[in-house]
Amino acid sequence: MFERIIAFVLLMLELYHTIGHLLVLFRIRLLPRKDLVRIRFYFLADTLTVFCSSILFTGMYRWLAVAQIIQHMYYVLFWDKTYLAKKILNWSSLDWLRSPRLNQWELDSIIGTSFDVGVHILMAICLASYLSTVQIIFAFVLVHCSAYVILFGRWFAWASPSYIPDWIEKRIQPIETTH
């Protein structure tokens, strides 16, 4: 029973991270850079989720989890300080839409975010094997509802590039051409 509860909570977290990263990757919902800078420790929570899912709970795909953990710890430690950290911050933000580099393909950011999505999906699949179909569906429903409230709600600064409310628009600043 306790094992299923842990698997259920970890599955919800992995699914939530997957949705969040997909929304950024496909430019569906983004935050202003200044807000993204403030949620630095989300990347630590993201890392801890993979650590718990792979290293502590399932014991599966540890090598992949270690690669993801190294990637995320770099961003946690050097947040908004190094070229690569600033680059992923810029690319992941609404401010990027005001950047002269808007139409450039940032393959390293795309590949890195895709890798992260892949790790979360793989961890979710591993965790799902501990749960019944009903529990998996319930986890999907809860994650969908929480993502809707947090990522699509009017209370937070997440916005669609095609419609940015005025109060969020005021938070966006042009990005310098160098990272």
Coordinates of N, CA and C in Angstrom, one line a residue:
M1 N 0.8 -1.2 0.0 CA 0.0 0.0 0.0 C 0.9 1.3 0.0
F2 N 1.9 1.3 0.9 CA 2.7 2.5 1.0 C 3.5 2.7 -0.3
E3 N 3.9 1.5 -0.9 CA 4.7 1.6 -2.1 C 3.8 2.2 -3.2
R4 N 2.5 1.9 -3.3 CA 1.6 2.5 -4.3 C 1.4 4.0 -4.1
I5 N 1.4 4.4 -2.8 CA 1.2 5.8 -2.5 C 2.4 6.6 -3.0
I6 N 3.6 6.1 -2.7 CA 4.8 6.7 -3.2 C 4.8 6.8 -4.7
A7 N 4.5 5.6 -5.4 CA 4.5 5.6 -6.8 C 3.5 6.6 -7.4
F8 N 2.3 6.7 -6.8 CA 1.3 7.6 -7.2 C 1.8 9.0 -7.2
V9 N 2.3 9.4 -6.0 CA 2.8 10.8 -5.9 C 3.9 11.1 -6.9
L10 N 4.9 10.2 -7.0 CA 6.0 10.4 -7.9 C 5.5 10.4 -9.4
L11 N 4.5 9.6 -9.7 CA 3.9 9.6 -11.0 C 3.3 11.0 -11.3
M12 N 2.6 11.5 -10.4 CA 1.9 12.8 -10.6 C 3.0 13.9 -10.8
L13 N 4.1 13.9 -10.0 CA 5.2 14.8 -10.2 C 5.8 14.7 -11.6
E14 N 6.1 13.5 -12.0 CA 6.7 13.2 -13.3 C 5.8 13.7 -14.4
L15 N 4.5 13.5 -14.3 CA 3.6 13.9 -15.3 C 3.5 15.4 -15.3
Y16 N 3.5 16.1 -14.2 CA 3.4 17.5 -14.1 C 4.7 18.1 -14.8
H17 N 5.9 17.6 -14.4 CA 7.1 18.1 -15.1 C 7.0 17.9 -16.6
T18 N 6.5 16.8 -17.0 CA 6.4 16.5 -18.5 C 5.5 17.6 -19.1
I19 N 4.4 17.8 -18.6 CA 3.5 18.8 -19.1 C 4.1 20.2 -19.2
G20 N 4.7 20.6 -18.0 CA 5.4 21.9 -18.0 C 6.5 22.1 -19.0
H21 N 7.3 21.1 -19.1 CA 8.4 21.2 -20.1 C 7.9 21.2 -21.6
L22 N 6.8 20.4 -21.8 CA 6.3 20.3 -23.2 C 5.7 21.7 -23.5
L23 N 5.0 22.3 -22.6 CA 4.4 23.7 -22.8 C 5.5 24.7 -23.2
V24 N 6.7 24.6 -22.5 CA 7.8 25.5 -22.8 C 8.4 25.1 -24.2
L25 N 8.7 23.8 -24.4 CA 9.3 23.3 -25.6 C 8.5 23.7 -26.8
F26 N 7.2 23.6 -26.8 CA 6.4 23.9 -28.0 C 5.9 25.4 -27.9
R27 N 6.4 26.2 -27.0 CA 6.1 27.6 -26.9 C 4.6 27.8 -26.7
I28 N 3.9 27.0 -25.9 CA 2.5 27.1 -25.6 C 2.3 28.0 -24.4
R29 N 3.0 27.8 -23.4 CA 2.9 28.7 -22.2 C 4.3 29.0 -21.7
L30 N 4.6 30.3 -21.4 CA 5.9 30.7 -21.0 C 5.8 31.7 -19.9
L31 N 6.8 31.9 -19.1 CA 6.9 32.9 -18.1 C 7.7 34.1 -18.5
P32 N 7.5 35.3 -18.0 CA 8.5 36.3 -18.2 C 9.8 35.9 -17.5
R33 N 10.9 36.3 -18.1 CA 12.2 35.9 -17.6 C 12.4 36.2 -16.1
K34 N 12.0 37.4 -15.7 CA 12.1 37.8 -14.3 C 11.4 36.8 -13.3
D35 N 10.3 36.2 -13.8 CA 9.6 35.3 -12.9 C 10.3 33.9 -13.0
L36 N 10.8 33.6 -14.2 CA 11.5 32.3 -14.3 C 12.8 32.3 -13.5
V37 N 13.5 33.5 -13.4 CA 14.7 33.6 -12.6 C 14.3 33.3 -11.1
R38 N 13.2 33.7 -10.7 CA 12.7 33.6 -9.3 C 12.4 32.1 -8.9
I39 N 12.1 31.3 -9.9 CA 11.7 29.9 -9.6 C 12.9 28.9 -9.8
R40 N 14.1 29.4 -9.5 CA 15.3 28.6 -9.6 C 15.1 27.2 -9.0
F41 N 14.5 27.2 -7.8 CA 14.5 25.9 -7.1 C 13.4 25.0 -7.6
Y42 N 12.7 25.4 -8.6 CA 11.8 24.4 -9.4 C 12.7 23.4 -10.0
F43 N 13.9 23.8 -10.5 CA 14.8 22.9 -11.1 C 15.4 21.9 -10.1
L44 N 15.5 22.3 -8.9 CA 15.9 21.4 -7.8 C 14.8 20.4 -7.5
A45 N 13.6 20.9 -7.5 CA 12.4 20.0 -7.3 C 12.3 19.0 -8.4
D46 N 12.5 19.4 -9.7 CA 12.5 18.6 -10.8 C 13.6 17.5 -10.7
T47 N 14.8 17.9 -10.3 CA 15.9 16.9 -10.1 C 15.6 15.9 -9.0
L48 N 15.0 16.4 -7.9 CA 14.7 15.5 -6.8 C 13.6 14.5 -7.2
T49 N 12.7 14.9 -8.0 CA 11.7 14.0 -8.5 C 12.3 12.8 -9.3
V50 N 13.2 13.1 -10.2 CA 13.9 12.1 -11.0 C 14.8 11.2 -10.1
F51 N 15.5 11.9 -9.1 CA 16.3 11.2 -8.2 C 15.5 10.1 -7.4
C52 N 14.4 10.6 -6.9 CA 13.5 9.7 -6.1 C 12.9 8.6 -6.9
S53 N 12.4 9.0 -8.1 CA 11.8 8.0 -9.0 C 12.8 6.9 -9.5
S54 N 13.9 7.3 -9.9 CA 14.9 6.3 -10.4 C 15.8 5.7 -9.4
I55 N 16.5 6.6 -8.7 CA 17.6 6.1 -7.8 C 17.0 5.4 -6.5
L56 N 16.0 6.1 -5.9 CA 15.5 5.6 -4.6 C 14.3 4.6 -4.8
F57 N 13.5 4.8 -5.8 CA 12.2 4.0 -5.8 C 12.3 2.8 -6.8
T58 N 12.4 3.1 -8.1 CA 12.4 2.0 -9.1 C 13.7 1.3 -9.3
G59 N 14.8 2.1 -9.1 CA 16.2 1.5 -9.4 C 16.4 1.3 -10.9
M60 N 15.5 1.9 -11.7 CA 15.6 1.7 -13.2 C 16.2 3.0 -13.8
Y61 N 17.0 2.8 -14.9 CA 17.6 3.9 -15.7 C 18.4 4.9 -14.9
R62 N 19.1 4.3 -13.9 CA 19.9 5.2 -13.1 C 20.9 6.1 -13.9
W63 N 21.5 5.5 -14.9 CA 22.5 6.2 -15.7 C 21.8 7.4 -16.3
L64 N 20.6 7.3 -16.8 CA 19.9 8.4 -17.4 C 19.5 9.4 -16.4
A65 N 19.1 8.9 -15.2 CA 18.7 9.8 -14.1 C 20.0 10.7 -13.7
V66 N 21.1 10.0 -13.6 CA 22.3 10.7 -13.2 C 22.7 11.8 -14.3
A67 N 22.5 11.5 -15.6 CA 22.7 12.5 -16.6 C 21.8 13.7 -16.4
Q68 N 20.5 13.4 -16.2 CA 19.5 14.5 -16.0 C 19.8 15.3 -14.7
I69 N 20.2 14.6 -13.7 CA 20.6 15.3 -12.4 C 21.8 16.2 -12.6
I70 N 22.8 15.7 -13.3 CA 24.0 16.6 -13.6 C 23.5 17.8 -14.4
Q71 N 22.7 17.6 -15.4 CA 22.2 18.7 -16.2 C 21.5 19.8 -15.3
H72 N 20.6 19.3 -14.5 CA 19.8 20.2 -13.7 C 20.6 20.9 -12.5
M73 N 21.6 20.1 -12.0 CA 22.4 20.7 -10.9 C 23.2 21.8 -11.4
Y74 N 23.7 21.7 -12.7 CA 24.4 22.8 -13.3 C 23.6 24.1 -13.3
Y75 N 22.3 23.9 -13.7 CA 21.4 25.1 -13.8 C 21.1 25.6 -12.4
V76 N 20.9 24.8 -11.4 CA 20.6 25.2 -10.1 C 21.8 26.0 -9.5
L77 N 23.0 25.4 -9.7 CA 24.2 26.1 -9.1 C 24.6 27.3 -9.8
F78 N 24.4 27.4 -11.2 CA 24.9 28.5 -11.9 C 23.8 29.4 -12.5
W79 N 22.6 29.3 -11.9 CA 21.4 30.0 -12.3 C 21.7 31.5 -12.6
D80 N 21.4 31.9 -13.8 CA 21.6 33.3 -14.3 C 23.0 33.8 -14.1
K81 N 24.0 32.9 -14.1 CA 25.4 33.4 -13.9 C 26.3 33.1 -15.1
T82 N 26.0 31.9 -15.8 CA 26.9 31.5 -16.9 C 26.2 31.6 -18.2
Y83 N 27.0 31.6 -19.3 CA 26.4 31.7 -20.6 C 25.3 30.7 -20.8
L84 N 25.6 29.4 -20.5 CA 24.5 28.3 -20.8 C 23.3 28.5 -19.9
A85 N 23.5 28.9 -18.7 CA 22.4 29.1 -17.8 C 21.5 30.2 -18.2
K86 N 22.2 31.3 -18.6 CA 21.4 32.5 -19.1 C 20.7 32.2 -20.4
K87 N 21.4 31.4 -21.3 CA 20.8 31.0 -22.5 C 19.5 30.2 -22.4
I88 N 19.5 29.2 -21.5 CA 18.3 28.4 -21.3 C 17.2 29.3 -20.6
L89 N 17.6 30.1 -19.7 CA 16.6 31.1 -19.1 C 16.0 32.0 -20.1
N90 N 16.8 32.5 -21.0 CA 16.3 33.4 -22.0 C 15.3 32.7 -23.0
W91 N 15.8 31.5 -23.5 CA 15.0 30.8 -24.5 C 13.7 30.3 -23.9
S92 N 13.7 30.0 -22.6 CA 12.5 29.4 -22.0 C 11.5 30.5 -21.5
S93 N 11.8 31.8 -21.8 CA 11.0 32.9 -21.3 C 10.2 33.6 -22.4
L94 N 9.2 34.3 -22.0 CA 8.4 35.2 -22.9 C 9.3 36.3 -23.4
D95 N 10.3 36.7 -22.7 CA 11.2 37.7 -23.1 C 11.9 37.4 -24.4
W96 N 12.1 36.1 -24.7 CA 12.7 35.6 -25.9 C 11.9 36.1 -27.1
L97 N 10.6 36.2 -26.9 CA 9.8 36.6 -28.1 C 10.1 38.1 -28.5
R98 N 10.7 38.8 -27.6 CA 11.1 40.2 -27.9 C 12.6 40.3 -28.3
S99 N 13.2 39.2 -28.4 CA 14.6 39.1 -28.7 C 14.9 39.1 -30.2
P100 N 16.0 39.7 -30.6 CA 16.4 39.7 -32.1 C 16.7 38.2 -32.5
R101 N 16.9 37.3 -31.6 CA 17.2 35.9 -31.9 C 16.0 35.1 -32.0
L102 N 14.8 35.7 -31.9 CA 13.5 35.0 -31.9 C 13.4 33.8 -32.9
N103 N 13.8 34.1 -34.1 CA 13.6 33.1 -35.2 C 14.8 32.2 -35.4
Q104 N 15.8 32.3 -34.5 CA 16.9 31.3 -34.6 C 16.6 30.0 -33.8
W105 N 17.0 28.9 -34.4 CA 16.8 27.6 -33.8 C 17.9 27.5 -32.7
E106 N 17.5 27.3 -31.5 CA 18.5 27.1 -30.4 C 18.5 25.6 -30.2
L107 N 19.2 24.8 -31.0 CA 19.1 23.4 -30.9 C 19.6 22.8 -29.6
D108 N 20.6 23.4 -29.0 CA 21.0 22.9 -27.7 C 19.9 23.0 -26.6
S109 N 19.1 24.1 -26.7 CA 18.0 24.3 -25.7 C 16.9 23.3 -26.1
I110 N 16.6 23.2 -27.3 CA 15.6 22.2 -27.8 C 15.9 20.8 -27.4
I111 N 17.1 20.4 -27.7 CA 17.6 19.0 -27.4 C 17.6 18.8 -25.9
G112 N 18.1 19.8 -25.1 CA 18.2 19.6 -23.7 C 16.8 19.5 -23.0
T113 N 15.9 20.3 -23.5 CA 14.5 20.3 -23.0 C 13.8 19.0 -23.4
S114 N 14.1 18.5 -24.6 CA 13.5 17.3 -25.1 C 14.1 16.1 -24.3
F115 N 15.3 16.1 -24.0 CA 15.9 15.1 -23.2 C 15.2 15.0 -21.8
D116 N 15.0 16.2 -21.2 CA 14.4 16.3 -19.9 C 12.9 15.7 -20.0
V117 N 12.2 16.0 -21.1 CA 10.9 15.5 -21.3 C 10.9 14.0 -21.4
G118 N 11.9 13.5 -22.2 CA 12.0 12.0 -22.3 C 12.3 11.3 -21.0
V119 N 13.2 11.9 -20.2 CA 13.5 11.3 -18.9 C 12.2 11.3 -18.0
H120 N 11.5 12.3 -18.0 CA 10.2 12.4 -17.2 C 9.2 11.4 -17.7
I121 N 9.1 11.2 -19.0 CA 8.1 10.3 -19.5 C 8.6 8.8 -19.2
L122 N 9.9 8.6 -19.3 CA 10.4 7.2 -19.0 C 10.2 6.9 -17.5
M123 N 10.4 7.9 -16.7 CA 10.2 7.7 -15.2 C 8.7 7.4 -14.9
A124 N 7.8 8.2 -15.6 CA 6.4 8.0 -15.5 C 6.0 6.6 -15.9
I125 N 6.5 6.1 -17.0 CA 6.2 4.7 -17.4 C 6.6 3.7 -16.4
C126 N 7.8 3.9 -15.9 CA 8.3 3.0 -14.8 C 7.5 3.0 -13.6
L127 N 7.1 4.2 -13.2 CA 6.2 4.3 -12.0 C 4.8 3.7 -12.2
A128 N 4.3 3.9 -13.4 CA 3.0 3.4 -13.7 C 2.9 1.9 -13.6
S129 N 4.0 1.2 -13.7 CA 3.9 -0.3 -13.6 C 3.6 -0.7 -12.1
Y130 N 3.7 0.2 -11.2 CA 3.4 -0.1 -9.8 C 1.9 0.2 -9.5
L131 N 1.2 0.7 -10.4 CA -0.2 1.2 -10.2 C -1.2 0.5 -11.0
S132 N -2.4 0.5 -10.6 CA -3.5 0.0 -11.4 C -3.9 1.0 -12.5
T133 N -4.7 0.6 -13.4 CA -5.1 1.5 -14.5 C -6.0 2.6 -13.9
V134 N -6.8 2.4 -13.0 CA -7.6 3.4 -12.3 C -6.8 4.4 -11.6
Q135 N -5.7 4.0 -10.9 CA -4.8 4.9 -10.3 C -4.1 5.8 -11.3
I136 N -3.7 5.2 -12.4 CA -2.9 5.9 -13.4 C -3.8 7.0 -14.0
I137 N -5.1 6.6 -14.3 CA -6.0 7.6 -14.9 C -6.3 8.7 -13.9
F138 N -6.5 8.3 -12.6 CA -6.7 9.3 -11.5 C -5.5 10.3 -11.4
A139 N -4.3 9.8 -11.5 CA -3.1 10.6 -11.5 C -3.1 11.6 -12.7
F140 N -3.5 11.1 -13.9 CA -3.5 12.0 -15.1 C -4.6 13.1 -14.8
V141 N -5.7 12.7 -14.3 CA -6.8 13.7 -14.1 C -6.3 14.8 -13.1
L142 N -5.7 14.4 -12.0 CA -5.3 15.3 -11.0 C -4.2 16.2 -11.5
V143 N -3.3 15.7 -12.3 CA -2.2 16.5 -12.9 C -2.8 17.4 -13.9
H144 N -3.7 17.0 -14.7 CA -4.3 17.8 -15.7 C -5.0 19.0 -15.0
C145 N -5.7 18.7 -14.0 CA -6.4 19.8 -13.2 C -5.4 20.8 -12.6
S146 N -4.4 20.3 -12.0 CA -3.4 21.2 -11.3 C -2.7 22.0 -12.4
A147 N -2.3 21.4 -13.5 CA -1.6 22.1 -14.6 C -2.5 23.2 -15.2
Y148 N -3.8 22.9 -15.3 CA -4.8 23.9 -15.8 C -4.8 25.1 -14.8
V149 N -4.9 24.8 -13.5 CA -5.0 25.9 -12.6 C -3.7 26.7 -12.5
I150 N -2.6 26.0 -12.5 CA -1.3 26.7 -12.3 C -0.8 27.3 -13.6
L151 N -0.8 26.5 -14.7 CA -0.1 27.0 -15.9 C -1.1 27.7 -16.8
F152 N -2.4 27.5 -16.6 CA -3.3 28.2 -17.5 C -4.2 29.2 -16.7
G153 N -4.0 29.2 -15.4 CA -4.8 30.1 -14.6 C -4.4 31.6 -14.7
R154 N -5.3 32.5 -14.3 CA -5.0 33.9 -14.4 C -4.2 34.4 -13.2
W155 N -3.9 33.6 -12.2 CA -3.2 34.0 -11.0 C -1.7 34.1 -11.1
F156 N -1.2 33.4 -12.1 CA 0.3 33.3 -12.2 C 0.7 33.9 -13.6
A157 N 1.9 34.2 -13.7 CA 2.4 34.9 -14.9 C 2.7 34.1 -16.1
W158 N 2.2 32.8 -16.1 CA 2.3 32.0 -17.3 C 1.4 32.6 -18.4
A159 N 1.9 32.7 -19.6 CA 1.0 33.2 -20.7 C 1.4 32.6 -22.0
S160 N 0.4 32.6 -22.9 CA 0.6 32.1 -24.3 C 1.2 33.2 -25.1
P161 N 2.2 32.9 -25.9 CA 2.8 33.9 -26.7 C 1.9 34.6 -27.7
S162 N 0.7 34.0 -28.0 CA -0.2 34.7 -28.9 C -1.2 35.6 -28.1
Y163 N -1.3 35.4 -26.8 CA -2.1 36.3 -26.0 C -1.4 36.6 -24.6
I164 N -0.8 37.7 -24.5 CA -0.1 38.1 -23.2 C -0.9 39.2 -22.6
P165 N -1.5 39.0 -21.4 CA -2.3 40.0 -20.7 C -1.4 41.2 -20.4
D166 N -2.0 42.4 -20.3 CA -1.2 43.6 -20.0 C -0.3 43.5 -18.8
W167 N -0.8 42.9 -17.7 CA 0.0 42.9 -16.5 C 1.2 42.0 -16.6
I168 N 1.1 41.0 -17.5 CA 2.3 40.1 -17.8 C 3.2 40.8 -18.8
E169 N 2.6 41.5 -19.8 CA 3.4 42.2 -20.8 C 4.4 43.2 -20.1
K170 N 3.9 43.8 -19.0 CA 4.7 44.8 -18.3 C 6.0 44.2 -17.6
R171 N 5.9 42.9 -17.5 CA 7.0 42.1 -16.8 C 8.1 41.7 -17.8
I172 N 7.8 41.8 -19.1 CA 8.7 41.4 -20.1 C 9.6 42.5 -20.5
Q173 N 10.9 42.2 -20.6 CA 11.9 43.1 -21.0 C 12.7 42.5 -22.2
P174 N 13.1 43.4 -23.1 CA 13.9 42.9 -24.2 C 15.2 42.2 -23.7
I175 N 15.6 41.1 -24.4 CA 16.8 40.4 -24.0 C 17.9 41.0 -24.9
E176 N 19.1 41.2 -24.2 CA 20.3 41.6 -24.9 C 20.7 40.6 -26.0
T177 N 21.4 41.0 -27.0 CA 21.8 40.1 -28.0 C 22.8 39.0 -27.6
T178 N 23.5 39.3 -26.5 CA 24.4 38.3 -26.0 C 23.8 37.7 -24.7
H179 N 24.1 36.5 -24.4 CA 23.5 35.8 -23.3 C 24.2 36.3 -22.1

